[in-house]
CSV table of C-alpha atoms in Angstrom, one decimal:
chain,number,residue,atom,x,y,z
A,1,UNK,CA,115.4,97.2,105.9
A,2,UNK,CA,114.8,99.4,109.0
A,3,UNK,CA,118.3,100.8,109.1
A,4,UNK,CA,118.0,101.6,105.3
A,5,UNK,CA,114.6,103.7,105.9
A,6,UNK,CA,116.6,105.6,108.5
A,7,UNK,CA,119.0,107.1,106.2
A,8,UNK,CA,118.8,110.6,105.1
A,9,UNK,CA,115.9,111.5,102.7
A,10,UNK,CA,115.8,112.8,99.5
A,11,UNK,CA,113.8,116.3,99.9
A,12,UNK,CA,116.6,118.0,101.5
A,13,UNK,CA,114.7,118.4,104.9
A,14,UNK,CA,115.5,116.7,108.4
A,15,UNK,CA,113.4,113.7,107.3
A,16,UNK,CA,114.7,110.0,106.7
A,17,UNK,CA,114.3,108.3,103.5
A,18,UNK,CA,111.8,106.4,104.9
A,19,UNK,CA,109.4,109.4,105.7
A,20,UNK,CA,110.3,111.0,102.4
A,21,UNK,CA,109.3,107.9,100.6
A,22,UNK,CA,105.9,108.0,102.7
A,23,UNK,CA,105.3,111.4,101.9
A,24,UNK,CA,106.0,111.0,98.1
A,25,UNK,CA,103.8,107.8,97.6
A,26,UNK,CA,101.0,109.8,99.7
A,27,UNK,CA,101.1,112.4,97.2
A,28,UNK,CA,101.3,109.9,94.5
A,29,UNK,CA,98.2,108.1,95.6
A,30,UNK,CA,95.8,111.1,96.7
A,31,UNK,CA,96.9,112.3,93.3
A,32,UNK,CA,96.0,109.0,91.3
A,33,UNK,CA,92.7,108.8,93.6
A,34,UNK,CA,91.6,112.2,92.5
A,35,UNK,CA,92.0,111.3,89.0
A,36,UNK,CA,89.8,108.3,89.6
A,37,UNK,CA,87.2,110.4,90.9
A,38,UNK,CA,87.1,112.7,88.0
A,39,UNK,CA,86.9,109.5,86.0
A,40,UNK,CA,83.7,108.4,88.0
A,41,UNK,CA,82.2,111.8,87.7
A,42,UNK,CA,82.8,111.7,83.5
A,43,UNK,CA,81.3,108.1,83.7
A,44,UNK,CA,84.7,106.6,82.9
A,45,UNK,CA,83.6,103.3,84.4
A,46,UNK,CA,86.3,101.0,83.0
A,47,UNK,CA,89.2,103.3,83.5
A,48,UNK,CA,88.0,104.2,86.9
A,49,UNK,CA,87.9,100.2,88.1
A,50,UNK,CA,91.2,99.8,87.1
A,51,UNK,CA,93.0,102.7,88.2
A,52,UNK,CA,91.3,102.6,91.6
A,53,UNK,CA,91.9,99.0,92.2
A,54,UNK,CA,95.4,99.2,90.8
A,55,UNK,CA,95.9,102.3,92.9
A,56,UNK,CA,94.5,100.9,96.3
A,57,UNK,CA,96.0,97.3,96.1
A,58,UNK,CA,99.4,98.9,95.6
A,59,UNK,CA,98.7,101.6,98.4
A,60,UNK,CA,97.7,98.7,100.9
A,61,UNK,CA,100.8,96.6,100.0
A,62,UNK,CA,103.1,99.6,100.2
A,63,UNK,CA,101.7,101.3,103.5
A,64,UNK,CA,101.1,98.3,105.3
A,65,UNK,CA,104.6,97.0,104.9
A,66,UNK,CA,106.0,100.4,105.5
A,67,UNK,CA,104.1,100.8,108.7
A,68,UNK,CA,105.2,97.3,110.1
A,69,UNK,CA,108.6,97.8,109.1
A,70,UNK,CA,108.8,101.3,110.5
A,71,UNK,CA,106.3,101.3,113.3
A,72,UNK,CA,105.9,105.2,112.4
A,73,UNK,CA,102.7,105.7,114.7
A,74,UNK,CA,104.4,104.1,117.7
A,75,UNK,CA,108.0,105.7,117.4
A,76,UNK,CA,106.7,109.1,116.7
A,77,UNK,CA,104.6,109.1,120.1
A,78,UNK,CA,107.5,107.6,122.2
A,79,UNK,CA,108.6,110.9,123.6
A,80,UNK,CA,109.2,114.4,122.7
A,81,UNK,CA,112.5,114.0,121.7
A,82,UNK,CA,111.2,113.2,118.1
A,83,UNK,CA,109.4,117.0,118.0
A,84,UNK,CA,111.8,119.9,118.4
A,85,UNK,CA,109.1,122.3,119.4
A,86,UNK,CA,107.8,123.4,123.0
A,87,UNK,CA,105.8,121.2,125.2
A,88,UNK,CA,102.6,123.2,124.9
A,89,UNK,CA,102.9,122.7,120.8
A,90,UNK,CA,103.7,119.1,121.3
A,91,UNK,CA,101.0,118.2,123.7
A,92,UNK,CA,98.0,120.4,122.0
A,93,UNK,CA,98.9,120.6,118.5
A,94,UNK,CA,101.3,118.1,117.2
A,95,UNK,CA,99.9,114.7,119.2
A,96,UNK,CA,96.3,115.5,118.5
A,97,UNK,CA,97.1,116.2,114.8
A,98,UNK,CA,99.3,112.9,114.7
A,99,UNK,CA,96.3,110.7,116.8
A,100,UNK,CA,94.0,112.2,114.0
A,101,UNK,CA,96.5,111.1,111.3
A,102,UNK,CA,96.9,107.6,112.6
A,103,UNK,CA,93.1,107.0,112.9
A,104,UNK,CA,92.8,108.1,109.2
A,105,UNK,CA,95.3,106.0,108.1
A,106,UNK,CA,93.4,102.8,109.7
A,107,UNK,CA,90.3,104.1,108.3
A,108,UNK,CA,91.8,104.7,104.9
A,109,UNK,CA,93.3,101.2,104.6
A,110,UNK,CA,89.9,99.5,105.9
A,111,UNK,CA,88.0,101.6,103.2
A,112,UNK,CA,90.5,100.6,100.6
A,113,UNK,CA,89.8,97.1,101.4
A,114,UNK,CA,86.0,97.7,101.6
A,115,UNK,CA,85.9,99.7,98.2
A,116,UNK,CA,87.7,97.0,96.5
A,117,UNK,CA,85.3,94.2,97.5
A,118,UNK,CA,82.1,96.9,97.0
A,119,UNK,CA,83.6,97.6,93.6
A,120,UNK,CA,83.5,94.1,92.1
A,121,UNK,CA,79.9,93.2,94.2
A,122,UNK,CA,78.3,96.5,92.6
A,123,UNK,CA,79.7,96.2,89.1
A,124,UNK,CA,77.4,95.1,86.1
A,125,UNK,CA,78.1,94.8,82.5
A,126,UNK,CA,75.5,95.8,79.5
A,127,UNK,CA,76.9,94.5,76.2
A,128,UNK,CA,80.7,94.6,77.4
A,129,UNK,CA,80.4,97.8,79.1
A,130,UNK,CA,81.2,98.1,82.8
A,131,UNK,CA,78.8,99.9,85.0
A,132,UNK,CA,77.8,100.3,88.5
A,133,UNK,CA,74.6,97.9,89.0
A,134,UNK,CA,71.0,98.8,90.1
A,135,UNK,CA,70.6,95.8,92.3
A,136,UNK,CA,70.2,95.4,96.2
A,137,UNK,CA,73.1,94.0,98.1
A,138,UNK,CA,72.4,92.6,101.4
A,139,UNK,CA,74.8,90.7,103.5
A,140,UNK,CA,73.6,88.3,106.5
A,141,UNK,CA,75.4,88.2,110.1
A,142,UNK,CA,76.4,84.7,109.3
A,143,UNK,CA,78.5,85.6,106.0
A,144,UNK,CA,79.9,88.6,108.0
A,145,UNK,CA,81.0,86.0,111.0
A,146,UNK,CA,82.9,83.8,108.8
A,147,UNK,CA,84.7,86.8,106.9
A,148,UNK,CA,85.6,88.5,110.0
A,149,UNK,CA,86.7,85.1,111.4
A,150,UNK,CA,89.2,84.8,108.5
A,151,UNK,CA,90.5,88.6,108.8
A,152,UNK,CA,91.0,87.7,112.5
A,153,UNK,CA,93.1,84.3,111.7
A,154,UNK,CA,95.1,86.3,109.3
A,155,UNK,CA,95.8,89.4,111.7
A,156,UNK,CA,96.6,86.8,114.7
A,157,UNK,CA,99.1,85.1,112.5
A,158,UNK,CA,100.6,88.4,111.4
A,159,UNK,CA,100.9,89.3,115.3
A,160,UNK,CA,102.3,86.1,116.0
A,161,UNK,CA,104.9,86.3,113.1
A,162,UNK,CA,106.0,89.8,114.6
A,163,UNK,CA,106.4,88.4,118.0
A,164,UNK,CA,108.4,85.6,117.0
A,165,UNK,CA,110.8,88.0,114.8
A,166,UNK,CA,110.6,91.2,117.4
A,167,UNK,CA,109.5,89.8,120.6
A,168,UNK,CA,106.3,90.8,122.4
A,169,UNK,CA,105.2,94.3,123.0
A,170,UNK,CA,101.9,95.3,124.7
A,171,UNK,CA,101.8,98.5,122.5
A,172,UNK,CA,102.0,96.1,119.4
A,173,UNK,CA,99.3,93.9,120.8
A,174,UNK,CA,97.3,97.1,121.2
A,175,UNK,CA,97.7,98.1,117.6
A,176,UNK,CA,96.5,94.5,116.3
A,177,UNK,CA,93.6,94.5,118.6
A,178,UNK,CA,92.7,98.0,117.6
A,179,UNK,CA,92.8,97.1,114.0
A,180,UNK,CA,90.6,94.0,114.9
A,181,UNK,CA,88.1,96.3,116.8
A,182,UNK,CA,87.9,98.7,114.0
A,183,UNK,CA,87.1,96.1,111.4
A,184,UNK,CA,84.4,94.7,113.8
A,185,UNK,CA,82.9,98.1,113.9
A,186,UNK,CA,82.9,98.3,109.9
A,187,UNK,CA,81.5,95.0,109.7
A,188,UNK,CA,78.6,96.3,112.2
A,189,UNK,CA,78.3,99.3,110.2
A,190,UNK,CA,77.7,97.4,107.0
A,191,UNK,CA,74.5,96.0,108.5
A,192,UNK,CA,73.3,99.5,109.1
A,193,UNK,CA,74.8,100.7,105.6
A,194,UNK,CA,73.0,98.0,103.5
A,195,UNK,CA,69.4,99.3,105.4
A,196,UNK,CA,70.4,103.0,104.5
A,197,UNK,CA,71.9,102.4,101.0
A,198,UNK,CA,70.6,98.7,99.9
A,199,UNK,CA,71.0,99.7,96.3
A,200,UNK,CA,74.4,98.7,95.1
A,201,UNK,CA,74.9,102.0,92.6
A,202,UNK,CA,74.0,104.2,95.3
A,203,UNK,CA,76.1,102.9,98.0
A,204,UNK,CA,79.1,102.9,96.0
A,205,UNK,CA,78.6,106.4,95.0
A,206,UNK,CA,78.2,107.6,98.6
A,207,UNK,CA,80.9,105.7,100.2
A,208,UNK,CA,83.1,106.2,97.4
A,209,UNK,CA,83.0,109.8,98.1
A,210,UNK,CA,83.3,109.3,101.9
A,211,UNK,CA,86.4,107.3,101.1
A,212,UNK,CA,87.8,110.0,98.8
A,213,UNK,CA,87.2,112.9,101.5
A,214,UNK,CA,89.2,110.7,104.0
A,215,UNK,CA,92.2,110.3,101.7
A,216,UNK,CA,92.0,113.9,100.9
A,217,UNK,CA,92.1,114.8,104.7
A,218,UNK,CA,94.7,112.0,105.5
A,219,UNK,CA,96.8,113.8,103.0
A,220,UNK,CA,96.5,117.0,104.4
A,221,UNK,CA,97.2,115.8,108.1
A,222,UNK,CA,100.2,113.8,106.7
A,223,UNK,CA,101.8,116.8,105.0
A,224,UNK,CA,101.2,118.7,108.2
A,225,UNK,CA,102.6,116.3,110.5
A,226,UNK,CA,105.9,116.0,107.9
A,227,UNK,CA,106.2,119.6,107.9
A,228,UNK,CA,106.2,120.1,111.8
A,229,UNK,CA,108.3,117.0,112.3
A,230,UNK,CA,111.1,117.6,109.7
A,231,UNK,CA,110.9,121.4,108.8
A,232,UNK,CA,109.4,123.6,111.2
A,233,UNK,CA,110.6,121.6,114.6
A,234,UNK,CA,112.8,118.8,113.7
A,235,UNK,CA,113.9,116.5,116.8
A,236,UNK,CA,115.8,113.4,117.1
A,237,UNK,CA,113.6,110.9,115.9
A,238,UNK,CA,113.4,110.1,112.1
């Protein structure tokens, strides 16, 4: 699979097939989420629900597998051989941009899971019509602890499977621990969020808008990173 992703891409740049697929899918998902946002603005709740649910689940499956297979974030910062520009440009523009992009990827994936769950928790039906419920959503620390424990077990199993198939790496360990830390922060923030926006409808709208902004910025940083790596300053790493 990894060797297949390293083949030349189809956009006619210096990118690999994996990079071109990633850019294409990022464009597709961003477009879908913008359509979903428009549907929400037009109160097309049912269409919005299924489009966003399908889009987010597909995005989670695709990008989780893609980054696990390709380890793009780890690969791209292993050395300047992956970047054909100057050292100054690499240190002060490319690396900060790439770091921001990877951070947004993690936040975006976590928010996708969060919004899927929130979407189901916040929904209500009136005579068969889907809408956001005007109810209070509260989660206890005990329930959050159980959920986080389950997620931790899954992530540790994923890490163990990676170690079994590809060997141990401290960098891989840092990636998985970083993911756990981020999820822990999100759950901690949830307690604050439910105090600020206890109302299900209000919370869904505010966090949905925030998530949409994250995805749009993520698309921009990803596109700029792609352009720098594979068009303006191509290097040896694909």
